PDB file of C-alpha atoms in Angstrom:
ATOM      1  CA  UNK A 286       0.000   0.000   0.000  1.00 54.00           C
ATOM      2  CA  UNK A 287       1.308   3.418  -0.924  1.00 69.00           C
ATOM      3  CA  UNK A 288       2.245   5.964   1.702  1.00 76.00           C
ATOM      4  CA  UNK A 289       0.621   9.369   1.959  1.00 82.00           C
ATOM      5  CA  UNK A 290       3.042  12.235   2.612  1.00 88.00           C
ATOM      6  CA  UNK A 291       1.668  14.875   4.991  1.00 90.00           C
ATOM      7  CA  UNK A 292       2.680  18.546   4.758  1.00 94.00           C
ATOM      8  CA  UNK A 293       1.863  21.536   6.947  1.00 94.00           C
ATOM      9  CA  UNK A 294       2.404  24.975   5.455  1.00 96.00           C
ATOM     10  CA  UNK A 295       4.512  23.468   2.663  1.00 95.00           C
ATOM     11  CA  UNK A 296       6.872  21.487   4.938  1.00 94.00           C
ATOM     12  CA  UNK A 297       6.778  17.704   5.059  1.00 93.00           C
ATOM     13  CA  UNK A 298       5.916  16.564   8.576  1.00 91.00           C
ATOM     14  CA  UNK A 299       5.431  12.833   8.105  1.00 88.00           C
ATOM     15  CA  UNK A 300       3.766  10.025   6.235  1.00 86.00           C
ATOM     16  CA  UNK A 301       1.045   7.491   6.871  1.00 81.00           C
ATOM     17  CA  UNK A 302      -0.292   4.336   5.289  1.00 75.00           C
ATOM     18  CA  UNK A 303      -3.741   2.827   5.554  1.00 69.00           C
ATOM     19  CA  UNK A 304      -4.779   2.221   9.160  1.00 68.00           C
ATOM     20  CA  UNK A 305      -2.005   4.348  10.582  1.00 73.00           C
ATOM     21  CA  UNK A 306      -2.076   7.714  12.294  1.00 77.00           C
ATOM     22  CA  UNK A 307       0.187  10.727  12.588  1.00 80.00           C
ATOM     23  CA  UNK A 308       0.281  13.069  15.590  1.00 81.00           C
ATOM     24  CA  UNK A 309       2.032  16.408  15.234  1.00 84.00           C
ATOM     25  CA  UNK A 310       2.049  19.764  17.028  1.00 84.00           C
ATOM     26  CA  UNK A 311       0.592  22.887  15.457  1.00 89.00           C
ATOM     27  CA  UNK A 312       0.501  26.422  16.772  1.00 92.00           C
ATOM     28  CA  UNK A 313      -2.876  28.095  16.911  1.00 94.00           C
ATOM     29  CA  UNK A 314      -3.881  29.963  13.773  1.00 96.00           C
ATOM     30  CA  UNK A 315      -4.372  29.289  10.079  1.00 97.00           C
ATOM     31  CA  UNK A 316      -2.422  26.415   8.536  1.00 96.00           C
ATOM     32  CA  UNK A 317      -2.612  24.480   5.302  1.00 96.00           C
ATOM     33  CA  UNK A 318      -2.462  20.696   5.544  1.00 93.00           C
ATOM     34  CA  UNK A 319      -1.639  18.903   2.296  1.00 92.00           C
ATOM     35  CA  UNK A 320      -1.845  15.176   1.662  1.00 88.00           C
ATOM     36  CA  UNK A 321       0.097  13.824  -1.300  1.00 86.00           C
ATOM     37  CA  UNK A 322      -0.449  10.311  -2.538  1.00 78.00           C
ATOM     38  CA  UNK A 323       1.725   8.554  -5.052  1.00 69.00           C
ATOM     39  CA  UNK A 324      -0.772   6.481  -6.959  1.00 63.00           C
ATOM     40  CA  UNK A 325       0.136   6.222 -10.634  1.00 59.00           C
ATOM     41  CA  UNK A 326      -3.132   7.980 -11.535  1.00 57.00           C
ATOM     42  CA  UNK A 327      -1.668  11.469 -11.144  1.00 61.00           C
ATOM     43  CA  UNK A 328      -4.218  12.847  -8.684  1.00 69.00           C
ATOM     44  CA  UNK A 329      -3.313  16.266  -7.267  1.00 77.00           C
ATOM     45  CA  UNK A 330      -2.584  16.679  -3.542  1.00 83.00           C
ATOM     46  CA  UNK A 331      -5.512  17.242  -1.209  1.00 87.00           C
ATOM     47  CA  UNK A 332      -5.238  20.597   0.561  1.00 91.00           C
ATOM     48  CA  UNK A 333      -7.142  21.707   3.649  1.00 91.00           C
ATOM     49  CA  UNK A 334      -7.049  25.155   5.176  1.00 94.00           C
ATOM     50  CA  UNK A 335      -7.682  24.851   8.920  1.00 93.00           C
ATOM     51  CA  UNK A 336      -7.739  27.553  11.572  1.00 95.00           C
ATOM     52  CA  UNK A 337      -6.374  25.668  14.589  1.00 93.00           C
ATOM     53  CA  UNK A 338      -7.472  26.771  18.041  1.00 93.00           C
ATOM     54  CA  UNK A 339      -4.792  26.756  20.739  1.00 91.00           C
ATOM     55  CA  UNK A 340      -4.841  23.752  23.103  1.00 88.00           C
ATOM     56  CA  UNK A 341      -7.312  21.756  20.972  1.00 88.00           C
ATOM     57  CA  UNK A 342      -6.758  18.384  19.341  1.00 87.00           C
ATOM     58  CA  UNK A 343      -7.975  17.871  15.779  1.00 87.00           C
ATOM     59  CA  UNK A 344      -8.520  14.556  14.038  1.00 86.00           C
ATOM     60  CA  UNK A 345      -8.398  14.188  10.263  1.00 84.00           C
ATOM     61  CA  UNK A 346      -9.588  10.946   8.733  1.00 82.00           C
ATOM     62  CA  UNK A 347      -8.747  10.069   5.181  1.00 74.00           C
ATOM     63  CA  UNK A 348      -9.793   7.077   3.195  1.00 74.00           C
ATOM     64  CA  UNK A 349      -8.054   6.068  -0.013  1.00 69.00           C
ATOM     65  CA  UNK A 350     -10.033   4.186  -2.620  1.00 69.00           C
ATOM     66  CA  UNK A 351      -8.525   2.467  -5.635  1.00 67.00           C
ATOM     67  CA  UNK A 352     -10.729   0.773  -8.219  1.00 69.00           C
ATOM     68  CA  UNK A 353     -10.132  -0.915 -11.521  1.00 70.00           C
ATOM     69  CA  UNK A 354     -12.035   0.741 -14.333  1.00 70.00           C
ATOM     70  CA  UNK A 355     -12.807  -0.335 -17.868  1.00 71.00           C
ATOM     71  CA  UNK A 356      -9.854  -1.897 -19.662  1.00 70.00           C
ATOM     72  CA  UNK A 357      -8.095  -2.522 -16.310  1.00 67.00           C
ATOM     73  CA  UNK A 358      -7.360   1.180 -15.847  1.00 68.00           C
ATOM     74  CA  UNK A 359      -6.792   2.189 -12.238  1.00 65.00           C
ATOM     75  CA  UNK A 360      -8.875   4.991 -10.729  1.00 66.00           C
ATOM     76  CA  UNK A 361      -8.086   6.402  -7.314  1.00 66.00           C
ATOM     77  CA  UNK A 362      -9.699   8.895  -5.016  1.00 69.00           C
ATOM     78  CA  UNK A 363      -9.150   9.940  -1.428  1.00 72.00           C
ATOM     79  CA  UNK A 364     -11.632  11.573   0.891  1.00 76.00           C
ATOM     80  CA  UNK A 365     -10.578  13.630   3.925  1.00 79.00           C
ATOM     81  CA  UNK A 366     -12.754  14.816   6.801  1.00 81.00           C
ATOM     82  CA  UNK A 367     -12.447  16.279  10.276  1.00 83.00           C
ATOM     83  CA  UNK A 368     -13.912  13.729  12.699  1.00 84.00           C
ATOM     84  CA  UNK A 369     -15.034  13.974  16.311  1.00 87.00           C
ATOM     85  CA  UNK A 370     -12.875  12.829  19.194  1.00 87.00           C
ATOM     86  CA  UNK A 371     -14.934   9.763  20.171  1.00 90.00           C
ATOM     87  CA  UNK A 372     -14.754   8.297  16.645  1.00 87.00           C
ATOM     88  CA  UNK A 373     -11.061   9.171  16.421  1.00 87.00           C
ATOM     89  CA  UNK A 374     -10.239   7.438  19.704  1.00 87.00           C
ATOM     90  CA  UNK A 375     -11.925   4.233  18.534  1.00 86.00           C
ATOM     91  CA  UNK A 376      -9.772   4.320  15.399  1.00 84.00           C
ATOM     92  CA  UNK A 377      -6.592   5.131  17.335  1.00 82.00           C
ATOM     93  CA  UNK A 378      -7.070   2.063  19.503  1.00 84.00           C
ATOM     94  CA  UNK A 379      -6.694  -0.114  16.402  1.00 82.00           C
ATOM     95  CA  UNK A 380      -4.182   1.901  14.341  1.00 79.00           C
ATOM     96  CA  UNK A 381      -0.391   2.128  14.487  1.00 74.00           C
ATOM     97  CA  UNK A 382       1.670   5.334  14.449  1.00 73.00           C
ATOM     98  CA  UNK A 383       2.853   6.696  11.103  1.00 70.00           C
ATOM     99  CA  UNK A 384       6.368   7.934  10.447  1.00 62.00           C
ATOM    100  CA  UNK A 385       7.270  11.402  11.734  1.00 63.00           C
ATOM    101  CA  UNK A 386       9.869  13.137   9.572  1.00 65.00           C
ATOM    102  CA  UNK A 387      12.636  15.180  11.065  1.00 61.00           C
ATOM    103  CA  UNK A 388      13.820  18.205   9.114  1.00 56.00           C
ATOM    104  CA  UNK A 389      16.997  16.355   8.068  1.00 58.00           C
ATOM    105  CA  UNK A 390      15.041  13.300   6.845  1.00 59.00           C
ATOM    106  CA  UNK A 391      12.728  15.494   4.772  1.00 54.00           C
ATOM    107  CA  UNK A 392      15.686  17.293   3.151  1.00 54.00           C
ATOM    108  CA  UNK A 393      17.467  13.973   2.406  1.00 58.00           C
ATOM    109  CA  UNK A 394      14.367  12.699   0.597  1.00 56.00           C
ATOM    110  CA  UNK A 395      14.481  15.654  -1.805  1.00 51.00           C
ATOM    111  CA  UNK A 396      18.040  14.877  -2.913  1.00 50.00           C
TER     112      UNK A 396
END
């Protein structure tokens, strides 16, 4: 399964795969979260503009979907939604942590 790279304000902060989660700090205020997936279908990144409140935890849930179309062509889509804490905690109990990227790891990947 392909990984999804997660960016905040244009900087890579980590990656996740299906049934994984990523926890990261964010200062209060407006931020852009981008999710890039590397399916061969060429879908653009998903971008969300979120105004984070200080001292609040947010939960984003995204679900990739890959289907075979006519002539065995692959079609992919990904949906992303903010979810409530009770639903998120049920998911977190069954998921594993994703990979947090340090600044040096993110810059090495670009080389």
